[in-house]
Amino acid sequence: MSPSITQRGTRLRFENLHKSFGRTAVLRDVTLDVPGGLTTCIVGPSGSGKSTLLRCANLLERPEAGRVLLDELDITAPHVNVDAVRARVGMVFQHFHLFQHLSVLDNVTLALCKVRGMARDAAAAVALDKLAAVGLAGLDGRRPLDLSGGQQQRVAIARALAMEPEVMLFDEATSALDPELVKGVLAVMRDLAQAGMTMIVVTHEMRFAREVAGQVVFIDNGRIVEHGPPEHFFEQPEHPRLRHFLEQVL
């Protein structure tokens, strides 16, 4: 069953982003358009700045310079409502970040009740709908430790979707999973892409990027080296650094 998504076409734009940790520059003058309703896959070597760029999109990290626009809203402006931004921009992490002492249902309803102020019964109805949408109907009473890694990651996706985000961020969402569990998580992500969710996906899954992305972005040493539609990106890479990268990973 495919998740039900209302296509909003919300777009993101990163403009001249700089981000450092101490003396180490992690993002260097990054400018990128993320079209609404499409999937943008970000690839590159470890430590190249991919996850930091993603975390700037929902203010888990703040750049020292530049700005991030969510449609026309500058989310990096002073005094922006961070909770409101994160309600619009959902995120799924590599390591699930579920509360192990809570049930699956309570993991999904927690933000609905605490952030959205929904009544418990209403939040539970939304949570059950999202859990069913990601293939977890009937598992709402389980604890995360009773589930496989792939199921836990789908709980994390359901939790993000329950907030009705306009944009979804996936930070290497399958890299902590055993290979046989990856397929189910990628299937949910494909459903979201087909339903028109704006997504940014940091991934090592090149087949997924080739099949699902509207554009693929290669980042190296904190800079965007090349980006474009997957057919051009994978079949006719222009930059030598990208050609070398693809030779190693394909």
Short mmCIF file of C-alpha atoms in Angstrom, two decimals:
data_model
loop_
_atom_site.label_atom_id
_atom_site.label_comp_id
_atom_site.label_asym_id
_atom_site.label_seq_id
_atom_site.Cartn_x
_atom_site.Cartn_y
_atom_site.Cartn_z
CA MET A 1 0.00 0.00 0.00
CA SER A 2 1.46 3.34 -1.01
CA PRO A 3 1.63 6.21 1.49
CA SER A 4 -0.97 8.84 0.68
CA ILE A 5 0.76 12.14 -0.02
CA THR A 6 -0.77 15.39 -1.15
CA GLN A 7 1.54 16.84 -3.78
CA ARG A 8 2.50 20.29 -2.59
CA GLY A 9 5.51 20.87 -4.75
CA THR A 10 7.40 22.58 -1.93
CA ARG A 11 10.91 23.44 -3.07
CA LEU A 12 14.16 24.05 -1.24
CA ARG A 13 17.06 26.24 -2.25
CA PHE A 14 20.50 26.36 -0.68
CA GLU A 15 22.29 29.63 -1.43
CA ASN A 16 26.05 30.07 -0.93
CA LEU A 17 26.14 27.90 2.18
CA HIS A 18 29.28 27.78 4.29
CA LYS A 19 29.60 25.54 7.34
CA SER A 20 32.66 24.74 9.44
CA PHE A 21 33.36 22.66 12.51
CA GLY A 22 36.23 24.36 14.26
CA ARG A 23 38.86 25.04 11.61
CA THR A 24 37.50 22.41 9.25
CA ALA A 25 35.33 23.72 6.41
CA VAL A 26 32.61 21.15 5.71
CA LEU A 27 30.45 23.09 3.23
CA ARG A 28 32.03 25.59 0.84
CA ASP A 29 29.78 28.00 -1.04
CA VAL A 30 27.10 25.39 -1.78
CA THR A 31 24.22 26.53 -3.99
CA LEU A 32 21.56 24.03 -5.05
CA ASP A 33 17.93 24.04 -6.16
CA VAL A 34 15.78 21.15 -4.93
CA PRO A 35 12.69 21.07 -7.17
CA GLY A 36 9.31 20.51 -5.58
CA GLY A 37 7.68 17.13 -6.01
CA LEU A 38 10.89 15.39 -7.10
CA THR A 39 13.62 13.34 -5.44
CA THR A 40 17.14 14.76 -5.23
CA CYS A 41 19.78 12.16 -4.40
CA ILE A 42 23.09 13.33 -2.94
CA VAL A 43 26.12 11.06 -3.33
CA GLY A 44 29.80 11.38 -2.61
CA PRO A 45 32.63 10.00 -0.50
CA SER A 46 32.42 9.78 3.29
CA GLY A 47 33.15 13.09 4.99
CA SER A 48 32.33 15.16 1.92
CA GLY A 49 29.59 17.24 3.61
CA LYS A 50 26.49 15.36 2.41
CA SER A 51 24.89 14.85 5.82
CA THR A 52 25.80 18.34 6.99
CA LEU A 53 24.01 19.84 3.99
CA LEU A 54 20.96 17.75 4.81
CA ARG A 55 21.00 18.82 8.45
CA CYS A 56 21.07 22.48 7.40
CA ALA A 57 17.74 21.89 5.66
CA ASN A 58 15.91 21.47 8.98
CA LEU A 59 18.21 23.53 11.20
CA LEU A 60 19.91 20.67 13.02
CA GLU A 61 22.96 22.59 11.83
CA ARG A 62 23.11 26.31 11.09
CA PRO A 63 25.45 27.59 8.39
CA GLU A 64 27.87 30.42 9.14
CA ALA A 65 27.00 32.07 5.84
CA GLY A 66 24.41 31.71 3.13
CA ARG A 67 20.77 30.80 3.55
CA VAL A 68 18.22 28.04 3.04
CA LEU A 69 14.85 28.85 1.48
CA LEU A 70 11.76 26.69 1.98
CA ASP A 71 9.65 28.01 -0.85
CA GLU A 72 9.96 31.75 -0.10
CA LEU A 73 10.69 31.39 3.64
CA ASP A 74 14.31 31.97 4.69
CA ILE A 75 14.56 29.33 7.41
CA THR A 76 18.06 30.53 8.38
CA ALA A 77 16.82 34.01 9.24
CA PRO A 78 17.05 35.12 12.89
CA HIS A 79 14.09 34.31 15.12
CA VAL A 80 12.62 31.77 12.69
CA ASN A 81 10.26 29.28 14.37
CA VAL A 82 12.41 26.14 14.38
CA ASP A 83 9.55 23.84 15.44
CA ALA A 84 7.42 25.14 12.58
CA VAL A 85 10.24 24.49 10.11
CA ARG A 86 10.78 20.94 11.37
CA ALA A 87 7.05 20.27 11.12
CA ARG A 88 7.32 21.07 7.41
CA VAL A 89 10.62 19.22 6.86
CA GLY A 90 10.68 15.64 8.14
CA MET A 91 13.90 13.70 8.60
CA VAL A 92 14.83 10.02 8.77
CA PHE A 93 18.25 9.21 10.17
CA GLN A 94 20.68 6.36 9.64
CA HIS A 95 20.15 5.03 13.16
CA PHE A 96 16.36 5.16 13.64
CA HIS A 97 16.41 7.28 16.87
CA LEU A 98 13.36 5.52 18.29
CA PHE A 99 12.49 5.53 21.99
CA GLN A 100 13.12 1.94 22.99
CA HIS A 101 10.97 2.11 26.14
CA LEU A 102 7.91 3.24 24.17
CA SER A 103 5.65 1.21 21.92
CA VAL A 104 5.70 1.69 18.17
CA LEU A 105 2.41 3.59 18.44
CA ASP A 106 3.74 5.89 21.15
CA ASN A 107 6.88 6.59 19.12
CA VAL A 108 4.73 7.84 16.25
CA THR A 109 2.19 9.76 18.33
CA LEU A 110 4.65 11.54 20.64
CA ALA A 111 5.42 14.51 18.37
CA LEU A 112 1.79 14.74 17.26
CA CYS A 113 0.71 15.22 20.87
CA LYS A 114 3.64 17.32 22.10
CA VAL A 115 4.29 19.52 19.05
CA ARG A 116 0.96 19.56 17.25
CA GLY A 117 -1.12 19.43 20.43
CA MET A 118 -3.37 16.68 19.08
CA ALA A 119 -5.60 14.66 21.35
CA ARG A 120 -4.37 11.15 22.04
CA ASP A 121 -7.17 9.41 20.10
CA ALA A 122 -6.74 11.63 17.05
CA ALA A 123 -2.96 11.17 17.12
CA ALA A 124 -3.37 7.39 17.38
CA ALA A 125 -5.64 7.36 14.32
CA VAL A 126 -3.03 9.25 12.27
CA ALA A 127 -0.25 6.99 13.55
CA LEU A 128 -2.10 3.78 12.69
CA ASP A 129 -2.79 5.08 9.19
CA LYS A 130 0.90 5.92 8.61
CA LEU A 131 2.08 2.61 10.08
CA ALA A 132 -0.25 0.76 7.72
CA ALA A 133 1.04 2.85 4.81
CA VAL A 134 4.61 1.68 5.43
CA GLY A 135 3.59 -1.97 5.87
CA LEU A 136 3.51 -2.16 9.67
CA ALA A 137 -0.20 -2.66 10.36
CA GLY A 138 -0.72 -4.67 13.53
CA LEU A 139 2.70 -3.92 15.00
CA ASP A 140 1.70 -0.78 16.88
CA GLY A 141 1.86 -2.47 20.29
CA ARG A 142 5.40 -3.80 19.83
CA ARG A 143 8.54 -2.24 21.21
CA PRO A 144 11.27 -1.22 18.74
CA LEU A 145 13.65 -3.90 20.00
CA ASP A 146 11.10 -6.54 19.00
CA LEU A 147 11.33 -5.42 15.37
CA SER A 148 13.92 -5.95 12.66
CA GLY A 149 16.15 -3.06 11.64
CA GLY A 150 14.15 -2.57 8.48
CA GLN A 151 10.90 -2.44 10.44
CA GLN A 152 12.40 0.05 12.89
CA GLN A 153 13.43 2.29 10.01
CA ARG A 154 9.89 2.12 8.62
CA VAL A 155 8.58 3.18 12.05
CA ALA A 156 10.91 6.18 11.80
CA ILE A 157 9.50 6.98 8.35
CA ALA A 158 5.92 6.65 9.64
CA ARG A 159 6.78 8.96 12.54
CA ALA A 160 8.08 11.61 10.13
CA LEU A 161 5.10 11.22 7.78
CA ALA A 162 2.62 11.55 10.64
CA MET A 163 3.60 15.22 10.94
CA GLU A 164 2.42 15.76 7.33
CA PRO A 165 5.74 17.23 6.15
CA GLU A 166 6.11 18.96 2.82
CA VAL A 167 9.70 17.77 2.40
CA MET A 168 11.37 14.56 3.54
CA LEU A 169 15.09 14.20 4.24
CA PHE A 170 16.73 10.77 4.33
CA ASP A 171 20.26 10.60 5.74
CA GLU A 172 21.70 7.27 4.57
CA ALA A 173 18.51 5.61 5.77
CA THR A 174 19.55 2.12 4.63
CA SER A 175 23.27 2.08 5.43
CA ALA A 176 22.83 0.63 8.94
CA LEU A 177 20.63 -2.23 7.69
CA ASP A 178 21.52 -5.76 6.72
CA PRO A 179 21.34 -6.16 2.93
CA GLU A 180 18.16 -8.26 3.03
CA LEU A 181 16.34 -5.49 4.96
CA VAL A 182 17.24 -2.68 2.58
CA LYS A 183 14.67 -3.61 -0.06
CA GLY A 184 11.62 -2.92 2.12
CA VAL A 185 12.81 0.53 3.18
CA LEU A 186 13.70 1.53 -0.37
CA ALA A 187 10.25 0.36 -1.50
CA VAL A 188 8.61 2.81 0.93
CA MET A 189 10.88 5.59 -0.31
CA ARG A 190 9.99 4.75 -3.92
CA ASP A 191 6.29 4.99 -3.04
CA LEU A 192 6.84 8.43 -1.55
CA ALA A 193 8.72 9.57 -4.64
CA GLN A 194 5.98 8.30 -6.93
CA ALA A 195 3.37 10.09 -4.80
CA GLY A 196 5.13 13.42 -5.41
CA MET A 197 6.86 14.04 -2.09
CA THR A 198 9.78 16.47 -2.30
CA MET A 199 12.72 14.43 -1.00
CA ILE A 200 16.45 14.84 -0.48
CA VAL A 201 18.15 11.48 -0.10
CA VAL A 202 21.76 11.07 0.97
CA THR A 203 22.52 7.56 -0.20
CA HIS A 204 25.06 4.99 -1.33
CA GLU A 205 22.33 3.13 -3.22
CA MET A 206 23.26 4.04 -6.79
CA ARG A 207 20.55 1.90 -8.35
CA PHE A 208 17.92 3.73 -6.32
CA ALA A 209 19.38 7.08 -7.36
CA ARG A 210 19.42 6.06 -11.01
CA GLU A 211 15.82 4.81 -10.97
CA VAL A 212 14.07 7.29 -8.66
CA ALA A 213 15.92 10.62 -8.62
CA GLY A 214 14.91 13.65 -10.63
CA GLN A 215 18.44 14.91 -10.13
CA VAL A 216 21.62 13.46 -8.64
CA VAL A 217 24.20 15.65 -6.90
CA PHE A 218 27.85 14.74 -6.33
CA ILE A 219 29.55 16.46 -3.39
CA ASP A 220 33.26 16.23 -2.69
CA ASN A 221 35.29 18.16 -0.13
CA GLY A 222 32.32 20.35 0.77
CA ARG A 223 31.58 21.49 -2.78
CA ILE A 224 29.05 20.46 -5.41
CA VAL A 225 31.20 19.07 -8.19
CA GLU A 226 28.46 18.05 -10.61
CA HIS A 227 24.71 17.52 -10.68
CA GLY A 228 22.10 16.65 -13.25
CA PRO A 229 19.44 14.15 -14.29
CA PRO A 230 20.42 10.54 -13.57
CA GLU A 231 20.72 9.49 -17.21
CA HIS A 232 23.36 12.18 -17.81
CA PHE A 233 24.95 11.92 -14.35
CA PHE A 234 25.63 8.18 -14.60
CA GLU A 235 26.11 7.74 -18.34
CA GLN A 236 27.96 10.93 -19.29
CA PRO A 237 29.72 12.34 -16.19
CA GLU A 238 31.77 15.38 -17.09
CA HIS A 239 34.05 15.99 -14.11
CA PRO A 240 37.06 13.66 -13.69
CA ARG A 241 36.42 13.39 -9.94
CA LEU A 242 32.88 12.15 -10.54
CA ARG A 243 34.05 9.71 -13.20
CA HIS A 244 36.58 8.27 -10.75
CA PHE A 245 33.95 8.03 -8.00
CA LEU A 246 31.50 6.18 -10.23
CA GLU A 247 34.22 3.77 -11.37
CA GLN A 248 34.77 2.83 -7.72
CA VAL A 249 31.14 2.40 -6.67
CA LEU A 250 29.40 0.98 -9.75
#
